[in-house]
mmCIF file of C-alpha atoms in Angstrom:
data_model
loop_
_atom_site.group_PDB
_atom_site.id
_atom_site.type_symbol
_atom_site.label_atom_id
_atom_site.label_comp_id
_atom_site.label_asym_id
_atom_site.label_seq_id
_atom_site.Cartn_x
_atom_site.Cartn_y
_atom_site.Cartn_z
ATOM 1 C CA UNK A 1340 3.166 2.515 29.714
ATOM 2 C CA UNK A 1341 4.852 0.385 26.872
ATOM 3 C CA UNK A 1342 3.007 0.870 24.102
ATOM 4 C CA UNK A 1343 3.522 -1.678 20.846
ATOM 5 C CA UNK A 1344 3.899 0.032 17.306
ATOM 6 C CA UNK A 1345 0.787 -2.188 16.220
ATOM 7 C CA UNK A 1346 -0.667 -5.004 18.242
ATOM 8 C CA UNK A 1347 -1.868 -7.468 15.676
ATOM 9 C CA UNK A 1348 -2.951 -9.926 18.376
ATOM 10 C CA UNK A 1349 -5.636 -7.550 19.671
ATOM 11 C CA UNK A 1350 -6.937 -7.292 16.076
ATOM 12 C CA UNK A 1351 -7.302 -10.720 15.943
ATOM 13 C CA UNK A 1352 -9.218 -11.081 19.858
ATOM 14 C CA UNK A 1353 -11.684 -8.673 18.416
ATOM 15 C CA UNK A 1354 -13.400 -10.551 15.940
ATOM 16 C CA UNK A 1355 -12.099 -13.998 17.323
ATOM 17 C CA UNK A 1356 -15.409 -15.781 16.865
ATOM 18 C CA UNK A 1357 -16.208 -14.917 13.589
ATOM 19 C CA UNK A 1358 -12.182 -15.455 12.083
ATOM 20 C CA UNK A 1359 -12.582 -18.808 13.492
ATOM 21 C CA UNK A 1360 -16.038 -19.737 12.305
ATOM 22 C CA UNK A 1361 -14.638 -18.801 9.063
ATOM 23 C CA UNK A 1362 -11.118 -20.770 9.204
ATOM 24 C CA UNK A 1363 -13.369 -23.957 10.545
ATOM 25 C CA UNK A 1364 -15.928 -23.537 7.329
ATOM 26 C CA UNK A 1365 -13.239 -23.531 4.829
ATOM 27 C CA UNK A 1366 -10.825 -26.744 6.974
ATOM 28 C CA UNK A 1367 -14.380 -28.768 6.840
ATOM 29 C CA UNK A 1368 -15.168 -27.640 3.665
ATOM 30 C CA UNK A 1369 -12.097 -29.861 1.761
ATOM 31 C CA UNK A 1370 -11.880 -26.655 -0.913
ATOM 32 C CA UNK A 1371 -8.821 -24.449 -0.866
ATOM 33 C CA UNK A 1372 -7.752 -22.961 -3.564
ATOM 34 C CA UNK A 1373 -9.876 -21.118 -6.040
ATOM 35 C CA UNK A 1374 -13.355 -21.776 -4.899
ATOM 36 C CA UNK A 1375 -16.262 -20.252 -3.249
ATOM 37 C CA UNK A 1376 -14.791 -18.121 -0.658
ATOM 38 C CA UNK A 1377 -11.954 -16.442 -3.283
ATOM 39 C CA UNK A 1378 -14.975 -15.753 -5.541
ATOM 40 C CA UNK A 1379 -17.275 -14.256 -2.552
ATOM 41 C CA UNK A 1380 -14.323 -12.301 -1.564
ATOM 42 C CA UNK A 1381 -13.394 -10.859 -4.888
ATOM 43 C CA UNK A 1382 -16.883 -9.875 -5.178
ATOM 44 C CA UNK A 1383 -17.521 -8.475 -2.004
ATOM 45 C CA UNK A 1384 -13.637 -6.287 -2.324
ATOM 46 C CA UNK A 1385 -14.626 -5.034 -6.025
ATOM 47 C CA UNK A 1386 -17.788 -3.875 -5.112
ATOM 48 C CA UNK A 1387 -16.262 -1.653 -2.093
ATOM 49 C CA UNK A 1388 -14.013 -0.424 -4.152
ATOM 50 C CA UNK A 1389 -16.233 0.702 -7.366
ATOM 51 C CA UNK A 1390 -14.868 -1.370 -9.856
ATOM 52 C CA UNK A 1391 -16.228 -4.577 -11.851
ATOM 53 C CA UNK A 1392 -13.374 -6.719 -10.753
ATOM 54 C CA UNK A 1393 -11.413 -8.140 -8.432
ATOM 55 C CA UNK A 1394 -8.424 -10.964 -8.682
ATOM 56 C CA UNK A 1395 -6.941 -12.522 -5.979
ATOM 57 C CA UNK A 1396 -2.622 -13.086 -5.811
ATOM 58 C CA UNK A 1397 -0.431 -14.481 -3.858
ATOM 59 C CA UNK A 1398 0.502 -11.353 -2.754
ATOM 60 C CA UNK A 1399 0.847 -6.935 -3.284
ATOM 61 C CA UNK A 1400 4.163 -7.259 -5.669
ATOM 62 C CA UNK A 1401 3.154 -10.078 -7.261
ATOM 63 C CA UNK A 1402 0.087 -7.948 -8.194
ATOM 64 C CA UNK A 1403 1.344 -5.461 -9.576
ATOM 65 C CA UNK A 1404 3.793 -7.328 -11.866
ATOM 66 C CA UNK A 1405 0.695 -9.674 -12.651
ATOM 67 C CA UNK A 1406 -0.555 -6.013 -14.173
ATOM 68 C CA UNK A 1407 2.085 -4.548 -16.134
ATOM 69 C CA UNK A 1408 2.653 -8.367 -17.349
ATOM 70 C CA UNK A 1409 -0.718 -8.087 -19.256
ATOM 71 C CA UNK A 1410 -0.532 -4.800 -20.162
ATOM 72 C CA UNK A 1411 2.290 -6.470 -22.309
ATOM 73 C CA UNK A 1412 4.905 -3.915 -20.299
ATOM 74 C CA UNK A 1413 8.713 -6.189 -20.216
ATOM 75 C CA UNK A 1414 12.313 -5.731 -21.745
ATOM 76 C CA UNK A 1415 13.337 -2.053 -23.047
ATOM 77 C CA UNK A 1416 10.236 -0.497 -21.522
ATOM 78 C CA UNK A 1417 10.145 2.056 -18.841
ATOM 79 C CA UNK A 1418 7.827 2.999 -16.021
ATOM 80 C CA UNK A 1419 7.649 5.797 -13.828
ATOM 81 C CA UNK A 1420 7.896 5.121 -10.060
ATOM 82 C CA UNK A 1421 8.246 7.210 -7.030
ATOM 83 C CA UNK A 1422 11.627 8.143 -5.983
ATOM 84 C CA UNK A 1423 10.500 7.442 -2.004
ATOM 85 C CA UNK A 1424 7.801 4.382 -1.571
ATOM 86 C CA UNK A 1425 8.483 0.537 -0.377
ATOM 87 C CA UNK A 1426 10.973 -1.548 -2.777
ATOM 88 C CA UNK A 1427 8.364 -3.811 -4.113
ATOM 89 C CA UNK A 1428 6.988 -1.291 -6.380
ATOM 90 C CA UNK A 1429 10.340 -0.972 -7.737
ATOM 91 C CA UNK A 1430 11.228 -4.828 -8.040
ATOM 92 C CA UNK A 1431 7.736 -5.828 -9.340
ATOM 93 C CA UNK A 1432 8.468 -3.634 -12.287
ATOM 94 C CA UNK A 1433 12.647 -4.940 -12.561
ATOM 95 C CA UNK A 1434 10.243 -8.657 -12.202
ATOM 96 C CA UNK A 1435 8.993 -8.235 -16.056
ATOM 97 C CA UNK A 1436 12.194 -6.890 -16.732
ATOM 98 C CA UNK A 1437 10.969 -3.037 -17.260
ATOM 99 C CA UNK A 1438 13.032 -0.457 -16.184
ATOM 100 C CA UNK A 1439 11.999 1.827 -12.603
ATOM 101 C CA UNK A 1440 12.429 5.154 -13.484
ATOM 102 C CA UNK A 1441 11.732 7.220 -10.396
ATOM 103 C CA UNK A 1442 10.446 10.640 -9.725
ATOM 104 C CA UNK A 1443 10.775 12.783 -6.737
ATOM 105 C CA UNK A 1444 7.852 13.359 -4.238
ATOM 106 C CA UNK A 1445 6.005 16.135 -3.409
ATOM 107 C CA UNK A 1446 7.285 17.793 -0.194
ATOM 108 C CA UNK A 1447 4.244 18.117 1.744
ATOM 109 C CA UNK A 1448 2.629 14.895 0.743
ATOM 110 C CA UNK A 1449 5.281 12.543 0.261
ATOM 111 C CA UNK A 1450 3.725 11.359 -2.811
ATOM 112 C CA UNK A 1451 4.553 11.081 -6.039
ATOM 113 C CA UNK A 1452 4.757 14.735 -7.562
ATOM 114 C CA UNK A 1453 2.969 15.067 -10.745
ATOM 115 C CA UNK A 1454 4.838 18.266 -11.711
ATOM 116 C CA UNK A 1455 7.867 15.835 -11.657
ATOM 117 C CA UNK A 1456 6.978 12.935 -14.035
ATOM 118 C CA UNK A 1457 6.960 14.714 -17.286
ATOM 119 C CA UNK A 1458 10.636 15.882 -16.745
ATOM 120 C CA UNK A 1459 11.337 11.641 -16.824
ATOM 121 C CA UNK A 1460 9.287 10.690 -19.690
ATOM 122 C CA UNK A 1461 10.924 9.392 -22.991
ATOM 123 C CA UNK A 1462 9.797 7.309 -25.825
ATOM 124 C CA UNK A 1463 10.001 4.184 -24.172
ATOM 125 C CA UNK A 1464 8.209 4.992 -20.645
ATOM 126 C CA UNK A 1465 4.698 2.949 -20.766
ATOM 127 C CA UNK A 1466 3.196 3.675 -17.421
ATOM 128 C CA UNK A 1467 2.841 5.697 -14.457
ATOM 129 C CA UNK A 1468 2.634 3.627 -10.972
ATOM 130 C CA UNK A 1469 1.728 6.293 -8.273
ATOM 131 C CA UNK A 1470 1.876 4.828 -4.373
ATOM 132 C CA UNK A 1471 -0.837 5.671 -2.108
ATOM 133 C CA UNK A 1472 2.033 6.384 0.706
ATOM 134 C CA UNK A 1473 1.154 5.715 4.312
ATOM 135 C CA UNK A 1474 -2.945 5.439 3.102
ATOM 136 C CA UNK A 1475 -3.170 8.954 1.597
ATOM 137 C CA UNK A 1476 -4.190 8.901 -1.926
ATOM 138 C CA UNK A 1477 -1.890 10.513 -5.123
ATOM 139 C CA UNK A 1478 -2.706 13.318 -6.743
ATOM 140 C CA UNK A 1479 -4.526 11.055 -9.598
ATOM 141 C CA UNK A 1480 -6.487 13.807 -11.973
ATOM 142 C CA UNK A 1481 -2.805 15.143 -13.126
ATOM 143 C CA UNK A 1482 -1.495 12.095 -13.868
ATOM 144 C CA UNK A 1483 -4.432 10.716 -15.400
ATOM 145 C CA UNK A 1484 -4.441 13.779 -17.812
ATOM 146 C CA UNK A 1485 -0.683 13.436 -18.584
ATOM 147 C CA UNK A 1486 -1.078 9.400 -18.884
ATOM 148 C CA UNK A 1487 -3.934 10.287 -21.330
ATOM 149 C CA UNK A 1488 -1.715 12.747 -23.437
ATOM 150 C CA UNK A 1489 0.942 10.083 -23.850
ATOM 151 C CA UNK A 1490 -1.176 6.962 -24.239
ATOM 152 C CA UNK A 1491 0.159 5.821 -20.866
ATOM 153 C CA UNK A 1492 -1.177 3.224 -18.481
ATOM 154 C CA UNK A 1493 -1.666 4.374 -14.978
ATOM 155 C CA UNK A 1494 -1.472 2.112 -12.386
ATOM 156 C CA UNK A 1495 -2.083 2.550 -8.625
ATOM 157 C CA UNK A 1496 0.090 0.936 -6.040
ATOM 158 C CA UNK A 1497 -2.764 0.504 -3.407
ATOM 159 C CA UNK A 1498 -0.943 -1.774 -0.763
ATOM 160 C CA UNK A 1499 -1.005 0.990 2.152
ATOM 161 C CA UNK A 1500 -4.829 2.717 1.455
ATOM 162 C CA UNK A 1501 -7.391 0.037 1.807
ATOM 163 C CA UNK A 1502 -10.469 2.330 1.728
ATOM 164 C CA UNK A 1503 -8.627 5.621 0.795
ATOM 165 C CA UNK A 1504 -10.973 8.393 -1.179
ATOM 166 C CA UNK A 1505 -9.669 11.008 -3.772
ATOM 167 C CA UNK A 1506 -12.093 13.628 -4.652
ATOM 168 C CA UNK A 1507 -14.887 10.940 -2.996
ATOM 169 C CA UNK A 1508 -13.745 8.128 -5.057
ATOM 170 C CA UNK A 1509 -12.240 4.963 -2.929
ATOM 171 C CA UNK A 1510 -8.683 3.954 -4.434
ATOM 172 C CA UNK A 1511 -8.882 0.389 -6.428
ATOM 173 C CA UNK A 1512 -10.873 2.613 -9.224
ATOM 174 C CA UNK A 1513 -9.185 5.553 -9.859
ATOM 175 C CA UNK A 1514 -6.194 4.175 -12.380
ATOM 176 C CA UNK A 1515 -6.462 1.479 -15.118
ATOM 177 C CA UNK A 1516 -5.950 -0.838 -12.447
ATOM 178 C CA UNK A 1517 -4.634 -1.097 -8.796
ATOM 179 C CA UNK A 1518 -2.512 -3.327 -6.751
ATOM 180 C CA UNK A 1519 -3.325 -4.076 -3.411
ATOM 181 C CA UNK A 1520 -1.376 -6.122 -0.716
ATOM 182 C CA UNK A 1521 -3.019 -8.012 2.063
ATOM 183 C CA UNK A 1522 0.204 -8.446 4.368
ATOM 184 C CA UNK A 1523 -1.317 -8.895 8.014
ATOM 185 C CA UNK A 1524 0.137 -5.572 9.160
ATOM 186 C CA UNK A 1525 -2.052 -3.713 6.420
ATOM 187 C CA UNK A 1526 -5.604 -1.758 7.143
ATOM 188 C CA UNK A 1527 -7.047 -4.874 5.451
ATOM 189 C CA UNK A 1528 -4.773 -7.665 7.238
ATOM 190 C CA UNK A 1529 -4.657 -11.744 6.105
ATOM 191 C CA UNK A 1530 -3.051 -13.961 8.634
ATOM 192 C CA UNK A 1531 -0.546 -14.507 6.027
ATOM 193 C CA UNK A 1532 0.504 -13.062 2.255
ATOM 194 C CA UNK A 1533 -2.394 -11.984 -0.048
ATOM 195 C CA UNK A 1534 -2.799 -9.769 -2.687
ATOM 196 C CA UNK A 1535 -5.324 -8.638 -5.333
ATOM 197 C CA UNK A 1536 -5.466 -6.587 -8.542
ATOM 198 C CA UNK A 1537 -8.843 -4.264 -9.047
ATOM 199 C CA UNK A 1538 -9.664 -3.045 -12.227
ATOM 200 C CA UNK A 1539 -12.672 -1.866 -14.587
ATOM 201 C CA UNK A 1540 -11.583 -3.088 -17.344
ATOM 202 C CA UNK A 1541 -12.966 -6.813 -18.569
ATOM 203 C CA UNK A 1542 -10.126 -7.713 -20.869
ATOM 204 C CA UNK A 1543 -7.795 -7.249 -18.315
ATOM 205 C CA UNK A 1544 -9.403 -8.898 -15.645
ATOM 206 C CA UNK A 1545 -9.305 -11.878 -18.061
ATOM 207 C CA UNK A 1546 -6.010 -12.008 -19.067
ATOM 208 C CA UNK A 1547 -4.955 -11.612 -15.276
ATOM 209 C CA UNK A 1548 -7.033 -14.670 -14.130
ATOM 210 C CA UNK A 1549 -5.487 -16.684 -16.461
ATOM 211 C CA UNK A 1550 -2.003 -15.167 -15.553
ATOM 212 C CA UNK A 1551 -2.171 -15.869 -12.018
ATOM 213 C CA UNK A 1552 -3.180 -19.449 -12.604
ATOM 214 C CA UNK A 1553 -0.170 -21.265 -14.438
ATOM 215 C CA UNK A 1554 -1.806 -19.497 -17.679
ATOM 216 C CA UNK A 1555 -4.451 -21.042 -17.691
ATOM 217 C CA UNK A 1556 -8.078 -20.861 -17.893
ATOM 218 C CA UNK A 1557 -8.935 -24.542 -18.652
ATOM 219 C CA UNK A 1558 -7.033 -27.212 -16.308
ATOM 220 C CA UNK A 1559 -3.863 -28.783 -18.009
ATOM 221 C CA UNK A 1560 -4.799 -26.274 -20.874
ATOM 222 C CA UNK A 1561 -2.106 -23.283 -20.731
ATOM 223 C CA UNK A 1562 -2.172 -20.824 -23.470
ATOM 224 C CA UNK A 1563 0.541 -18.188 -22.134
ATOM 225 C CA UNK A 1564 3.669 -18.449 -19.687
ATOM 226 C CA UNK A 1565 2.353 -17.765 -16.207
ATOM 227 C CA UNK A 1566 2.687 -17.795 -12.847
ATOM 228 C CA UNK A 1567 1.426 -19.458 -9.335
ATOM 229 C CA UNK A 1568 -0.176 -16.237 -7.287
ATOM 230 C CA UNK A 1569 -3.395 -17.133 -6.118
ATOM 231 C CA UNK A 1570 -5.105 -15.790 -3.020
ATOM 232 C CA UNK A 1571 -6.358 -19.164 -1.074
ATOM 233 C CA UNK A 1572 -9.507 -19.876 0.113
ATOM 234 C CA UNK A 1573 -8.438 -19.819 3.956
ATOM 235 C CA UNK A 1574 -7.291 -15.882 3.712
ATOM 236 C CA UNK A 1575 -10.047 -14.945 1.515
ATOM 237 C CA UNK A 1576 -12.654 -16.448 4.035
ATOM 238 C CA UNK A 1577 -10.228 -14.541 6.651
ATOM 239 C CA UNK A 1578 -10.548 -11.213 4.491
ATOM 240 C CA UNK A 1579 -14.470 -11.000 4.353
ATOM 241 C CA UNK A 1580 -14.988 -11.227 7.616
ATOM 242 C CA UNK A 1581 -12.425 -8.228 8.578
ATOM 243 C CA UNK A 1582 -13.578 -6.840 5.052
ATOM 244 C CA UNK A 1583 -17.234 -5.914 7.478
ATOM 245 C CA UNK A 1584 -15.315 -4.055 9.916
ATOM 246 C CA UNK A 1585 -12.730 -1.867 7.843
ATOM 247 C CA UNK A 1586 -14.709 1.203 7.586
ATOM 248 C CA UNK A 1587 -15.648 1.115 11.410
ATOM 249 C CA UNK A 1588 -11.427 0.582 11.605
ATOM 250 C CA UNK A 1589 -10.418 3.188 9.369
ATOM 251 C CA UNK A 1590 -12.532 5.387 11.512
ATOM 252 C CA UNK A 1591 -11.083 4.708 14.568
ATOM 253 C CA UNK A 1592 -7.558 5.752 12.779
ATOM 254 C CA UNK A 1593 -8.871 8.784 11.490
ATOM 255 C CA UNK A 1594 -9.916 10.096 14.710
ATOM 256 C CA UNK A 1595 -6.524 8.477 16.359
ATOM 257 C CA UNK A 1596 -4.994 10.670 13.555
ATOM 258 C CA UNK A 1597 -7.089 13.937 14.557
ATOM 259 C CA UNK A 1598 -5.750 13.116 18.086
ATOM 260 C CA UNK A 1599 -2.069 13.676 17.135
ATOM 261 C CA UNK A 1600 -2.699 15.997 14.856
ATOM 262 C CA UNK A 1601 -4.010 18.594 17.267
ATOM 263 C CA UNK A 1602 -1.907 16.984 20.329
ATOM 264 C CA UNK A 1603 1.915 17.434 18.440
ATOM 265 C CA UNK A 1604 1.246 20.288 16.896
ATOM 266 C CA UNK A 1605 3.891 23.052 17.764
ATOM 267 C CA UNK A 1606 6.067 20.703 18.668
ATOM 268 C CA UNK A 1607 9.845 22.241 18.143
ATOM 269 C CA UNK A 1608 11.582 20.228 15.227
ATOM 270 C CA UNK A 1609 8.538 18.014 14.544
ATOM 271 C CA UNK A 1610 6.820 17.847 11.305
ATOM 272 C CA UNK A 1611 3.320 16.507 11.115
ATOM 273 C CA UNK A 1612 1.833 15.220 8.388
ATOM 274 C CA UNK A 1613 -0.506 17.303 5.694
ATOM 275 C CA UNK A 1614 -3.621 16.586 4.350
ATOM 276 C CA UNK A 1615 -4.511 18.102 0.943
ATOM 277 C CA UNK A 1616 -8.346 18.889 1.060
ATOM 278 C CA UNK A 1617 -8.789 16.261 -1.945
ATOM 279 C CA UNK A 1618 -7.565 13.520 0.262
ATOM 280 C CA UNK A 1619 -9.496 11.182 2.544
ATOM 281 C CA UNK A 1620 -6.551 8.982 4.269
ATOM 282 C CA UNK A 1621 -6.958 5.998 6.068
ATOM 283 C CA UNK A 1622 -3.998 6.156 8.306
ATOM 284 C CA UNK A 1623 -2.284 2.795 7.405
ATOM 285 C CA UNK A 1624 0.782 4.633 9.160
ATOM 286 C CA UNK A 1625 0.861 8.283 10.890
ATOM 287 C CA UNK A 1626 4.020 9.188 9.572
ATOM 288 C CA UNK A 1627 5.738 12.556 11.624
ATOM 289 C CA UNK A 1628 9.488 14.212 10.305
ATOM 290 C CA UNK A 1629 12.076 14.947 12.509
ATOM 291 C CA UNK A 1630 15.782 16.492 11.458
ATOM 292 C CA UNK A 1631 17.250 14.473 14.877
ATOM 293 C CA UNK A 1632 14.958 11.546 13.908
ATOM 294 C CA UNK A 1633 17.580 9.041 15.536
ATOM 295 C CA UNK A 1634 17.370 10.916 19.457
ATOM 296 C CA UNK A 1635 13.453 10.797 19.339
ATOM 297 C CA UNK A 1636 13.199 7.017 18.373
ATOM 298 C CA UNK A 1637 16.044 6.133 20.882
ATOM 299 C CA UNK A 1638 13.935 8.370 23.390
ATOM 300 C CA UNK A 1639 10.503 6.370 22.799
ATOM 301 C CA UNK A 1640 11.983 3.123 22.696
ATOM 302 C CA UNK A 1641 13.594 3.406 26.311
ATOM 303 C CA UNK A 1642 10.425 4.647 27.647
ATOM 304 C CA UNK A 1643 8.959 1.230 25.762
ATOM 305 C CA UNK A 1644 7.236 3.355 23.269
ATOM 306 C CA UNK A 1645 7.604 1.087 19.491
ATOM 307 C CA UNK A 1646 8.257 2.901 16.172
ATOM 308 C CA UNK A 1647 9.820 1.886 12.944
ATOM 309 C CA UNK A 1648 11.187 3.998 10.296
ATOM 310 C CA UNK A 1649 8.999 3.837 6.749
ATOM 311 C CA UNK A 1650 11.655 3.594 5.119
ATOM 312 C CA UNK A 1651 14.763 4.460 6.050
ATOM 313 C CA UNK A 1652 16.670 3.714 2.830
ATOM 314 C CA UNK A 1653 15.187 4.968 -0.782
ATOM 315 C CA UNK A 1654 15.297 2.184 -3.154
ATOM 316 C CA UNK A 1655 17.913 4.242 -5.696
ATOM 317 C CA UNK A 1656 20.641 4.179 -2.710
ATOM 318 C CA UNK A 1657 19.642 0.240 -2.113
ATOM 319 C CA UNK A 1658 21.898 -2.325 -3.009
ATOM 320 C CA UNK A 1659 19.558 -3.484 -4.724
ATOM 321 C CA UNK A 1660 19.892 -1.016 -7.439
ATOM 322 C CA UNK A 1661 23.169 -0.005 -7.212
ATOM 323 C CA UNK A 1662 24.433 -1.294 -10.607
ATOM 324 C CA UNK A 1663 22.007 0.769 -12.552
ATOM 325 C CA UNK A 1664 23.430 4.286 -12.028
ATOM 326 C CA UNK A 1665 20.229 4.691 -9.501
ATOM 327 C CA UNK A 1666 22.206 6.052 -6.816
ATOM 328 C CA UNK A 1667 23.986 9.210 -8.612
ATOM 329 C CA UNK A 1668 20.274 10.683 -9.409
ATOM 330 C CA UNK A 1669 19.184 13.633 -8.006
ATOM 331 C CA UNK A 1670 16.472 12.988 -5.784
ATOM 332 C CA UNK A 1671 16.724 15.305 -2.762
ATOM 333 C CA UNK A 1672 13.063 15.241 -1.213
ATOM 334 C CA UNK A 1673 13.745 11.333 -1.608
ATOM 335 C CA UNK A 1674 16.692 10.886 0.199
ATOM 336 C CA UNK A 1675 15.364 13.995 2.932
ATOM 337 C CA UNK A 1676 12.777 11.743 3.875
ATOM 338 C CA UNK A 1677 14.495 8.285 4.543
ATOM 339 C CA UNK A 1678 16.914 10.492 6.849
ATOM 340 C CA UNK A 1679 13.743 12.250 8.907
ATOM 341 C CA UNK A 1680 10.524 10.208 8.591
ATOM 342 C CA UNK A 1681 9.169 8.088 11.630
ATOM 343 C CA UNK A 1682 6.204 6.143 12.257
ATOM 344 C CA UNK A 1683 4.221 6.349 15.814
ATOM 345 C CA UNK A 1684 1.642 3.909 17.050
ATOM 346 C CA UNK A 1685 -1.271 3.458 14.932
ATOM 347 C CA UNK A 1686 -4.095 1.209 14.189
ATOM 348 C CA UNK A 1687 -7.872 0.245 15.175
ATOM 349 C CA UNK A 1688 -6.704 -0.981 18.650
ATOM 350 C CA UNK A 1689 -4.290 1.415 19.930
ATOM 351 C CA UNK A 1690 -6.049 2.936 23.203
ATOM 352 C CA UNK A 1691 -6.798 6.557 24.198
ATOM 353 C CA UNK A 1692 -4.110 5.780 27.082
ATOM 354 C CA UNK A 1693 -1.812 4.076 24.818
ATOM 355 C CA UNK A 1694 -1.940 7.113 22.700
ATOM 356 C CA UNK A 1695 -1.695 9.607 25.572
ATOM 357 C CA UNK A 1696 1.555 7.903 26.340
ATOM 358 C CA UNK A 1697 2.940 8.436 22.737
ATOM 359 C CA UNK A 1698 1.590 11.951 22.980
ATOM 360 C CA UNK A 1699 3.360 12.955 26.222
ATOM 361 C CA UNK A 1700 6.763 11.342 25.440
ATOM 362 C CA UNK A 1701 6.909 12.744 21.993
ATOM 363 C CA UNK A 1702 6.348 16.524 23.701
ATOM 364 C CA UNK A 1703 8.796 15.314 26.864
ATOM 365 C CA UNK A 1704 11.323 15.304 23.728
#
């Protein structure tokens, strides 16, 4: 049975009706950008996440440089980053012309190790961005007490854990202020690029509505150097309506995740993922570790099985980094996991047989 790594189509089929009830009311409406539906949306998104605001971008990186941008964080500053996560959190700090300075992961979690940070830290580091990798959530109480030590800004890189709880709380409002990314493939999916920054506090929340927006509050009127990252009114209209069913789809993730969990375990070579009781994931990606990671994807992909490979290259051995000394640093767990880590089928409309399939082909192996 061929089974697609995520079938984004189905996603839309589901709630068909009510996406395109929505598109049609903002076409007719002759509003699209900054209006009614980004304001209903920002609402709606801040209150699920527990925090008095929300502010739409263009898209995930864009929000997170949008944050350390008006936390006044640019040239000669430093910020802590994980060694192993997606570029962008990386090149959104290089965008305000900070400096990354990355920290190895934990070796169970895959996220950010708090014991590591403080080892990094000098008088120029400003802020701490943990990721919430693959939808699990950071250890955030440490590095909220170490960021509070230092007078350090903390500042969550939410773009894979859409609904994600630490220690009950959803992540959005556990840092100063969080990042999220609305690429389609995400638990909470646009039809396009989208982004938002949540935060409690009200200062920010100002400055980043006018940074978004040219630097502006007033039209014509611009009082800083800004940018053009604004979520539009036809993906925020988009967003509420799959906003109503991301619980129900986190869910059915969850209990796809229980499935594999108890299905691949004991599987020679194969290392599943681990939960720390704190944690309440939300499964943007099930992410499994094998040492011959190369013979098991070339296995499921002839029997038509799709993975990919989150991420196969950590962003200090990029090219993309290469001129600033990044790649002689000593981050072993980092570079361990690009050579081992692979993603299997996931997501709110991945089957019991679809899953079956994965399940058998991964034990054939």
């Amino acid at each position: 049975m061929p089974v697609p790594f995520l079938d984004l189509q189905a996603a839309y089929l589901e709630l068909k009706a009510d996406l395109d009830a929505a598109s049609r009311r903002v076409m007719n409406s002759g509003w699209y950008i900054l209006g009614p539906e980004l304001e209903a949306f920002e609402a709606e998104f801040a209150a699920y996440c527990g925090v008095k605001h929300c502010i739409g971008t263009g898209n995930g990186m864009e929000a997170l440089a949008l944050i350390l941008k008006a936390l006044g964080i640019g040239s000669e500053d430093e910020v802590i980053v994980p060694g192993f996560t997606f570029i962008a959190t990386w090149l959104a700090v290089s965008a305000v012309g900070a400096r990354p300075v990355p920290a190895d992961p934990d070796p169970e979690t895959y996220n950010i190790d708090p014991a590591r940070i403080e080892a990094a830290l000098t008088d120029r580091t400003r802020a701490i961005i943990p990721v919430h990798l693959y939808g699990q959530p950071a250890d955030m109480d440490p590095l909220l007490e170490m960021a509070e030590r230092y007078g350090l800004s903390v500042i969550e890189d939410a773009a894979q854990a859409h609904g994600a709880r630490y220690k009950g709380r959803r992540a959005g409002g556990l840092g100063h202020a969080a990042a999220f990314s609305f690429y389609p493939a995400k638990n909470l999916g646009a039809f396009g690029d989208g982004g938002a920054v949540t935060t409690h506090d009200d200062a920010l929340a100002r400055k980043l509505k006018t940074l978004r927006n040219y630097g502006s509050r007033i039209k014509y009127h611009h009082e800083v150097q800004g940018s053009n990252s604004r979520l539009d009114e036809l993906q925020a209209a988009l967003l509420r309506v799959k906003l109503r069913v991301l619980d129900e789809w986190n869910d059915r993730r969850r209990r796809l995740a229980e499935v594999y969990l108890k299905q691949l375990a004991g599987c020679p070579g194969l290392t599943l993922p681990h939960v720390p009781s704190w944690a309440e994931p939300v499964w943007h990606l099930f992410v499994v570790r094998h040492n011959d990671r190369q013979a098991l994807q070339h296995h499921l992909t002839e029997i038509g099985i799709g993975t990919l490979i989150h991420y196969p290259v950590p962003p200090h051995l990029s090219d993309a980094y290469r001129k600033g000394g990044y790649f002689r640093m000593d981050l072993p767990w980092s570079n361990q996991l690009a050579d081992s880590v692979l993603s299997l089928p996931i997501g709110p409309q991945l089957t019991l047989d679809q899953q079956d399939a994965v399940i058998r082909s991964v034990r054939a192996f």
